[in-house]
PDB file of C-alpha atoms in Angstrom:
ATOM      1  CA  GLU A  14       2.823   3.527  -4.016  1.00  0.00           C
ATOM      2  CA  VAL A  15       1.894   5.309  -0.809  1.00  0.00           C
ATOM      3  CA  ARG A  16       3.583   8.696  -0.555  1.00  0.00           C
ATOM      4  CA  LEU A  17       3.430  11.379   2.098  1.00  0.00           C
ATOM      5  CA  VAL A  18       5.293  14.605   1.391  1.00  0.00           C
ATOM      6  CA  GLU A  19       5.565  17.326   4.009  1.00  0.00           C
ATOM      7  CA  SER A  20       6.216  20.945   3.142  1.00  0.00           C
ATOM      8  CA  GLY A  21       6.272  24.303   4.857  1.00  0.00           C
ATOM      9  CA  GLY A  22       9.220  23.847   7.171  1.00  0.00           C
ATOM     10  CA  ASP A  23      11.178  27.032   7.768  1.00  0.00           C
ATOM     11  CA  LEU A  24      13.103  29.219  10.197  1.00  0.00           C
ATOM     12  CA  VAL A  25      10.737  31.254  12.363  1.00  0.00           C
ATOM     13  CA  GLN A  26      11.170  33.527  15.338  1.00  0.00           C
ATOM     14  CA  PRO A  27       9.831  32.624  18.788  1.00  0.00           C
ATOM     15  CA  GLY A  28       6.190  33.572  19.032  1.00  0.00           C
ATOM     16  CA  GLY A  29       5.728  33.224  15.300  1.00  0.00           C
ATOM     17  CA  SER A  30       3.494  30.965  13.251  1.00  0.00           C
ATOM     18  CA  LEU A  31       3.973  28.366  10.562  1.00  0.00           C
ATOM     19  CA  ARG A  32       1.727  26.036   8.626  1.00  0.00           C
ATOM     20  CA  LEU A  33       2.897  22.595   7.608  1.00  0.00           C
ATOM     21  CA  SER A  34       1.243  20.605   4.869  1.00  0.00           C
ATOM     22  CA  CYS A  35       1.364  16.923   4.012  1.00  0.00           C
ATOM     23  CA  ALA A  36       0.408  15.842   0.508  1.00  0.00           C
ATOM     24  CA  ALA A  37      -0.828  12.268   0.313  1.00  0.00           C
ATOM     25  CA  SER A  38      -0.935  10.027  -2.738  1.00  0.00           C
ATOM     26  CA  GLY A  39      -1.122   6.351  -3.628  1.00  0.00           C
ATOM     27  CA  PHE A  40      -4.017   5.506  -1.305  1.00  0.00           C
ATOM     28  CA  THR A  41      -7.557   6.564  -0.509  1.00  0.00           C
ATOM     29  CA  PHE A  42      -6.705   9.447   1.796  1.00  0.00           C
ATOM     30  CA  SER A  43     -10.270   9.937   2.992  1.00  0.00           C
ATOM     31  CA  SER A  44     -10.332   6.415   4.438  1.00  0.00           C
ATOM     32  CA  TYR A  45      -7.435   6.823   6.831  1.00  0.00           C
ATOM     33  CA  ASP A  46      -6.836   8.596  10.099  1.00  0.00           C
ATOM     34  CA  MET A  47      -3.643  10.655  10.186  1.00  0.00           C
ATOM     35  CA  ASN A  48      -1.094  11.810  12.736  1.00  0.00           C
ATOM     36  CA  TRP A  49       1.709  14.322  13.206  1.00  0.00           C
ATOM     37  CA  VAL A  50       4.870  13.260  15.021  1.00  0.00           C
ATOM     38  CA  ARG A  51       7.980  15.331  15.621  1.00  0.00           C
ATOM     39  CA  GLN A  52      11.596  14.679  16.464  1.00  0.00           C
ATOM     40  CA  ALA A  53      13.931  17.294  17.881  1.00  0.00           C
ATOM     41  CA  PRO A  54      17.477  17.019  16.504  1.00  0.00           C
ATOM     42  CA  GLY A  55      19.235  14.087  18.131  1.00  0.00           C
ATOM     43  CA  LYS A  56      16.180  13.245  20.240  1.00  0.00           C
ATOM     44  CA  GLY A  57      13.378  10.699  20.215  1.00  0.00           C
ATOM     45  CA  LEU A  58       9.930  10.674  18.643  1.00  0.00           C
ATOM     46  CA  GLU A  59       7.088  12.711  20.103  1.00  0.00           C
ATOM     47  CA  TRP A  60       3.503  12.184  18.987  1.00  0.00           C
ATOM     48  CA  LEU A  61       1.706  15.505  18.505  1.00  0.00           C
ATOM     49  CA  SER A  62      -1.730  15.144  17.043  1.00  0.00           C
ATOM     50  CA  TYR A  63      -4.322  12.812  15.516  1.00  0.00           C
ATOM     51  CA  ILE A  64      -7.277  13.403  13.225  1.00  0.00           C
ATOM     52  CA  ASN A  65      -9.744  10.756  12.123  1.00  0.00           C
ATOM     53  CA  SER A  66     -10.670  10.150   8.518  1.00  0.00           C
ATOM     54  CA  ARG A  67     -13.614  12.540   8.520  1.00  0.00           C
ATOM     55  CA  GLY A  68     -11.892  15.210  10.594  1.00  0.00           C
ATOM     56  CA  SER A  69     -14.495  14.895  13.329  1.00  0.00           C
ATOM     57  CA  THR A  70     -12.217  13.541  16.067  1.00  0.00           C
ATOM     58  CA  ILE A  71      -8.984  15.294  16.991  1.00  0.00           C
ATOM     59  CA  TYR A  72      -6.457  14.785  19.758  1.00  0.00           C
ATOM     60  CA  TYR A  73      -3.370  16.734  20.783  1.00  0.00           C
ATOM     61  CA  ALA A  74      -0.390  16.149  22.986  1.00  0.00           C
ATOM     62  CA  ASP A  75      -0.300  18.370  26.050  1.00  0.00           C
ATOM     63  CA  SER A  76       2.832  20.072  24.731  1.00  0.00           C
ATOM     64  CA  VAL A  77       1.018  21.601  21.738  1.00  0.00           C
ATOM     65  CA  ARG A  78      -2.642  21.753  22.767  1.00  0.00           C
ATOM     66  CA  GLY A  79      -3.940  25.291  22.390  1.00  0.00           C
ATOM     67  CA  ARG A  80      -1.091  26.293  20.059  1.00  0.00           C
ATOM     68  CA  PHE A  81      -1.286  23.807  17.170  1.00  0.00           C
ATOM     69  CA  ILE A  82      -4.294  22.925  15.036  1.00  0.00           C
ATOM     70  CA  ILE A  83      -4.526  19.826  12.870  1.00  0.00           C
ATOM     71  CA  SER A  84      -6.844  19.762   9.880  1.00  0.00           C
ATOM     72  CA  ARG A  85      -7.377  17.878   6.657  1.00  0.00           C
ATOM     73  CA  ASP A  86      -8.853  18.396   3.225  1.00  0.00           C
ATOM     74  CA  ASN A  87      -9.960  15.043   1.855  1.00  0.00           C
ATOM     75  CA  ALA A  88     -10.806  16.512  -1.535  1.00  0.00           C
ATOM     76  CA  GLU A  89      -7.221  17.769  -1.847  1.00  0.00           C
ATOM     77  CA  HIS A  90      -5.660  14.684  -0.169  1.00  0.00           C
ATOM     78  CA  SER A  91      -3.926  16.997   2.236  1.00  0.00           C
ATOM     79  CA  LEU A  92      -3.166  17.140   5.958  1.00  0.00           C
ATOM     80  CA  SER A  93      -2.124  20.352   7.693  1.00  0.00           C
ATOM     81  CA  LEU A  94      -0.676  21.499  10.978  1.00  0.00           C
ATOM     82  CA  GLN A  95      -1.104  25.149  11.898  1.00  0.00           C
ATOM     83  CA  MET A  96       1.495  26.060  14.491  1.00  0.00           C
ATOM     84  CA  ASP A  97       1.141  29.280  16.476  1.00  0.00           C
ATOM     85  CA  SER A  98       3.023  30.774  19.420  1.00  0.00           C
ATOM     86  CA  LEU A  99       6.085  28.797  18.444  1.00  0.00           C
ATOM     87  CA  ARG A 100       8.780  28.198  21.022  1.00  0.00           C
ATOM     88  CA  VAL A 101      12.467  27.371  20.741  1.00  0.00           C
ATOM     89  CA  GLU A 102      11.633  23.880  21.988  1.00  0.00           C
ATOM     90  CA  ASP A 103       9.358  23.321  18.985  1.00  0.00           C
ATOM     91  CA  THR A 104      12.461  23.062  16.809  1.00  0.00           C
ATOM     92  CA  ALA A 105      12.238  19.625  15.212  1.00  0.00           C
ATOM     93  CA  PHE A 106      11.576  17.536  12.178  1.00  0.00           C
ATOM     94  CA  TYR A 107       7.832  17.179  11.739  1.00  0.00           C
ATOM     95  CA  TYR A 108       6.472  14.004  10.193  1.00  0.00           C
ATOM     96  CA  CYS A 109       2.995  13.201   8.981  1.00  0.00           C
ATOM     97  CA  ALA A 110       2.081   9.544   9.303  1.00  0.00           C
ATOM     98  CA  ARG A 111      -0.792   7.367   8.160  1.00  0.00           C
ATOM     99  CA  ASP A 112      -2.733   5.518  10.822  1.00  0.00           C
ATOM    100  CA  LEU A 113      -3.193   1.968   9.586  1.00  0.00           C
ATOM    101  CA  TYR A 114      -5.938   0.729  11.882  1.00  0.00           C
ATOM    102  CA  GLY A 115      -7.091   3.934  13.551  1.00  0.00           C
ATOM    103  CA  ASP A 116      -5.236   2.849  16.686  1.00  0.00           C
ATOM    104  CA  HIS A 117      -2.030   4.796  16.081  1.00  0.00           C
ATOM    105  CA  THR A 118      -0.215   2.065  14.185  1.00  0.00           C
ATOM    106  CA  LEU A 119       1.689   4.399  11.877  1.00  0.00           C
ATOM    107  CA  ASP A 120       2.465   2.423   8.757  1.00  0.00           C
ATOM    108  CA  TYR A 121       3.673   5.141   6.404  1.00  0.00           C
ATOM    109  CA  TRP A 122       5.638   8.277   7.241  1.00  0.00           C
ATOM    110  CA  GLY A 123       6.670  11.283   5.222  1.00  0.00           C
ATOM    111  CA  GLN A 124      10.288  12.342   4.924  1.00  0.00           C
ATOM    112  CA  GLY A 125       9.826  15.150   7.442  1.00  0.00           C
ATOM    113  CA  ALA A 126       9.814  18.940   7.404  1.00  0.00           C
ATOM    114  CA  LEU A 127      12.345  20.865   9.470  1.00  0.00           C
ATOM    115  CA  VAL A 128      11.064  23.670  11.644  1.00  0.00           C
ATOM    116  CA  ILE A 129      13.636  25.860  13.369  1.00  0.00           C
ATOM    117  CA  VAL A 130      12.447  28.318  15.972  1.00  0.00           C
ATOM    118  CA  SER A 131      15.177  30.803  16.723  1.00  0.00           C
ATOM    119  CA  SER A 132      15.753  34.512  17.063  1.00  0.00           C
TER     120      SER A 132
ATOM    121  CA  SER B  22       3.266   5.957  35.048  1.00  0.00           C
ATOM    122  CA  SER B  23       2.471   6.969  31.487  1.00  0.00           C
ATOM    123  CA  GLU B  24       5.895   6.279  30.048  1.00  0.00           C
ATOM    124  CA  LEU B  25       7.586   3.670  27.919  1.00  0.00           C
ATOM    125  CA  THR B  26      11.131   2.796  28.963  1.00  0.00           C
ATOM    126  CA  GLN B  27      13.761   1.441  26.603  1.00  0.00           C
ATOM    127  CA  ASP B  28      17.450   0.719  27.082  1.00  0.00           C
ATOM    128  CA  PRO B  29      19.352   3.561  25.384  1.00  0.00           C
ATOM    129  CA  ALA B  30      21.775   1.288  23.569  1.00  0.00           C
ATOM    130  CA  VAL B  31      22.178  -2.369  22.720  1.00  0.00           C
ATOM    131  CA  SER B  32      24.803  -4.151  20.658  1.00  0.00           C
ATOM    132  CA  VAL B  33      24.787  -7.507  18.894  1.00  0.00           C
ATOM    133  CA  ALA B  34      27.349  -9.470  16.956  1.00  0.00           C
ATOM    134  CA  LEU B  35      26.613  -9.975  13.297  1.00  0.00           C
ATOM    135  CA  GLY B  36      24.365 -13.000  12.834  1.00  0.00           C
ATOM    136  CA  GLN B  37      23.445 -13.277  16.488  1.00  0.00           C
ATOM    137  CA  THR B  38      20.111 -12.718  18.229  1.00  0.00           C
ATOM    138  CA  VAL B  39      19.166  -9.533  20.021  1.00  0.00           C
ATOM    139  CA  ARG B  40      16.109  -8.564  22.026  1.00  0.00           C
ATOM    140  CA  ILE B  41      15.077  -4.936  22.417  1.00  0.00           C
ATOM    141  CA  THR B  42      12.657  -4.332  25.249  1.00  0.00           C
ATOM    142  CA  CYS B  43      10.071  -1.715  26.103  1.00  0.00           C
ATOM    143  CA  GLN B  44       8.466  -1.425  29.514  1.00  0.00           C
ATOM    144  CA  GLY B  45       5.434   0.531  30.638  1.00  0.00           C
ATOM    145  CA  ASP B  46       2.084   0.342  32.364  1.00  0.00           C
ATOM    146  CA  SER B  47       0.197   0.995  29.122  1.00  0.00           C
ATOM    147  CA  LEU B  48       1.503  -2.289  27.770  1.00  0.00           C
ATOM    148  CA  THR B  49      -0.673  -4.193  30.212  1.00  0.00           C
ATOM    149  CA  SER B  50      -3.632  -2.941  28.169  1.00  0.00           C
ATOM    150  CA  TYR B  51      -2.251  -2.352  24.683  1.00  0.00           C
ATOM    151  CA  TYR B  52       0.184  -3.983  22.311  1.00  0.00           C
ATOM    152  CA  ALA B  53       3.342  -2.215  21.236  1.00  0.00           C
ATOM    153  CA  ASN B  54       4.303  -1.069  17.785  1.00  0.00           C
ATOM    154  CA  TRP B  55       7.958  -0.945  16.801  1.00  0.00           C
ATOM    155  CA  TYR B  56       9.641   1.516  14.452  1.00  0.00           C
ATOM    156  CA  GLN B  57      13.088   1.381  12.939  1.00  0.00           C
ATOM    157  CA  GLN B  58      14.823   4.645  12.130  1.00  0.00           C
ATOM    158  CA  LYS B  59      18.089   4.668  10.254  1.00  0.00           C
ATOM    159  CA  ALA B  60      20.320   7.721  10.301  1.00  0.00           C
ATOM    160  CA  GLY B  61      18.835  10.616   8.370  1.00  0.00           C
ATOM    161  CA  GLN B  62      15.670   8.741   7.468  1.00  0.00           C
ATOM    162  CA  ALA B  63      12.057   8.685   8.559  1.00  0.00           C
ATOM    163  CA  PRO B  64      10.856   5.935  10.895  1.00  0.00           C
ATOM    164  CA  VAL B  65       9.611   2.685   9.395  1.00  0.00           C
ATOM    165  CA  LEU B  66       7.047   0.399  11.013  1.00  0.00           C
ATOM    166  CA  VAL B  67       8.646  -3.016  11.543  1.00  0.00           C
ATOM    167  CA  MET B  68       6.217  -4.661  13.953  1.00  0.00           C
ATOM    168  CA  SER B  69       2.682  -4.015  15.109  1.00  0.00           C
ATOM    169  CA  GLY B  70       0.231  -5.536  17.528  1.00  0.00           C
ATOM    170  CA  GLN B  71       0.692  -9.199  18.309  1.00  0.00           C
ATOM    171  CA  ASP B  72       3.709 -10.032  16.143  1.00  0.00           C
ATOM    172  CA  LYS B  73       2.432  -8.531  12.866  1.00  0.00           C
ATOM    173  CA  ARG B  74       5.163  -7.784  10.369  1.00  0.00           C
ATOM    174  CA  PRO B  75       4.353  -5.277   7.630  1.00  0.00           C
ATOM    175  CA  SER B  76       5.024  -6.313   4.074  1.00  0.00           C
ATOM    176  CA  GLY B  77       8.712  -6.132   3.229  1.00  0.00           C
ATOM    177  CA  ILE B  78       9.977  -6.556   6.770  1.00  0.00           C
ATOM    178  CA  PRO B  79      12.260  -9.606   7.033  1.00  0.00           C
ATOM    179  CA  ASP B  80      11.007 -12.530   9.075  1.00  0.00           C
ATOM    180  CA  ARG B  81      14.058 -12.310  11.320  1.00  0.00           C
ATOM    181  CA  PHE B  82      12.044  -9.613  13.148  1.00  0.00           C
ATOM    182  CA  SER B  83       9.455 -10.797  15.675  1.00  0.00           C
ATOM    183  CA  GLY B  84       7.470  -9.229  18.462  1.00  0.00           C
ATOM    184  CA  SER B  85       6.094 -10.392  21.794  1.00  0.00           C
ATOM    185  CA  LYS B  86       4.588  -9.063  24.997  1.00  0.00           C
ATOM    186  CA  SER B  87       4.434 -10.262  28.569  1.00  0.00           C
ATOM    187  CA  GLY B  88       2.821  -8.233  31.292  1.00  0.00           C
ATOM    188  CA  ASN B  89       4.099  -4.683  31.045  1.00  0.00           C
ATOM    189  CA  THR B  90       7.031  -5.519  28.777  1.00  0.00           C
ATOM    190  CA  ALA B  91       7.093  -5.716  24.988  1.00  0.00           C
ATOM    191  CA  SER B  92      10.026  -7.085  23.044  1.00  0.00           C
ATOM    192  CA  LEU B  93      11.336  -6.862  19.519  1.00  0.00           C
ATOM    193  CA  THR B  94      13.611  -9.763  18.680  1.00  0.00           C
ATOM    194  CA  ILE B  95      15.954  -9.944  15.729  1.00  0.00           C
ATOM    195  CA  ILE B  96      17.200 -13.467  15.012  1.00  0.00           C
ATOM    196  CA  GLY B  97      20.375 -13.356  12.960  1.00  0.00           C
ATOM    197  CA  ALA B  98      21.010  -9.618  13.027  1.00  0.00           C
ATOM    198  CA  GLN B  99      22.352  -8.101   9.837  1.00  0.00           C
ATOM    199  CA  ALA B 100      24.481  -5.011   9.317  1.00  0.00           C
ATOM    200  CA  GLU B 101      21.485  -3.216   7.796  1.00  0.00           C
ATOM    201  CA  ASP B 102      19.569  -3.657  11.055  1.00  0.00           C
ATOM    202  CA  GLU B 103      21.791  -1.087  12.747  1.00  0.00           C
ATOM    203  CA  ALA B 104      19.376   1.719  13.601  1.00  0.00           C
ATOM    204  CA  ASP B 105      17.370   3.360  16.338  1.00  0.00           C
ATOM    205  CA  TYR B 106      14.316   1.401  17.414  1.00  0.00           C
ATOM    206  CA  TYR B 107      11.293   3.001  19.036  1.00  0.00           C
ATOM    207  CA  CYS B 108       8.354   1.305  20.683  1.00  0.00           C
ATOM    208  CA  SER B 109       4.962   2.944  20.940  1.00  0.00           C
ATOM    209  CA  SER B 110       1.611   2.194  22.441  1.00  0.00           C
ATOM    210  CA  ARG B 111      -1.610   3.886  23.268  1.00  0.00           C
ATOM    211  CA  ASP B 112      -1.813   5.728  26.561  1.00  0.00           C
ATOM    212  CA  ARG B 113      -4.071   4.534  29.339  1.00  0.00           C
ATOM    213  CA  ARG B 114      -4.848   7.977  30.661  1.00  0.00           C
ATOM    214  CA  GLY B 115      -8.432   9.132  30.452  1.00  0.00           C
ATOM    215  CA  ASN B 116     -10.571   8.517  27.428  1.00  0.00           C
ATOM    216  CA  GLN B 117      -8.200   9.987  24.912  1.00  0.00           C
ATOM    217  CA  PRO B 118      -5.852   7.673  23.096  1.00  0.00           C
ATOM    218  CA  PRO B 119      -2.785   9.789  22.812  1.00  0.00           C
ATOM    219  CA  VAL B 120       0.261   7.921  21.757  1.00  0.00           C
ATOM    220  CA  LEU B 121       3.327   7.143  23.814  1.00  0.00           C
ATOM    221  CA  PHE B 122       6.763   6.601  22.349  1.00  0.00           C
ATOM    222  CA  GLY B 123       9.672   5.039  24.148  1.00  0.00           C
ATOM    223  CA  GLY B 124      12.930   6.933  24.278  1.00  0.00           C
ATOM    224  CA  GLY B 125      14.480   4.698  21.649  1.00  0.00           C
ATOM    225  CA  THR B 126      17.205   2.052  21.593  1.00  0.00           C
ATOM    226  CA  LYS B 127      20.288   2.486  19.445  1.00  0.00           C
ATOM    227  CA  LEU B 128      21.197  -0.904  18.032  1.00  0.00           C
ATOM    228  CA  THR B 129      24.802  -1.437  17.009  1.00  0.00           C
ATOM    229  CA  VAL B 130      25.681  -4.506  14.944  1.00  0.00           C
ATOM    230  CA  LEU B 131      29.281  -5.466  15.604  1.00  0.00           C
TER     231      LEU B 131
END
């Protein structure tokens, strides 16, 4: 069974940092590209970042480029999102999602990690 | 424009057919994916590419595309289909394939 489990969500002050992790199991993690997507409370989905299976190709949404860093550890079956210079508007549920074909068809999602940015 | 537009809300009577649409320039080049999100849950892929249903998705769900408009059709809507539905596609801008999401359609089954 494919499982993606996010962790690391927390309450953080504006300007602070947080690192989210996504533990993958039930599939060959090193064979799949991965993505982060977020959803502000009561709002729609926003794609944030993509990393290919080897970690050699990375993309970011304009809203987080320069502040967030995506990375992966294939040996540990883990995806991460380092978030710096956090803003109030970064408050959201953060989901990791598996990329089925490498074309952003997201076939499995984690349950989400809640990040609250507030003073 | 680099946006995907969805109707905010749609309703359907139990057992009837409903079409949820998604419009955007990127759809002239790429197919849409569709995600279902029930209250308090993570999104679930229900349709990808040219009418591809993931395993476990009922065959009452189907997808289509014409020009710059993609559609998700539910034939014989059930109470459990009540959810938010989001379309997505790749973005045409530049060489990067960032991902676009539509604003979502809240489906109510009456």
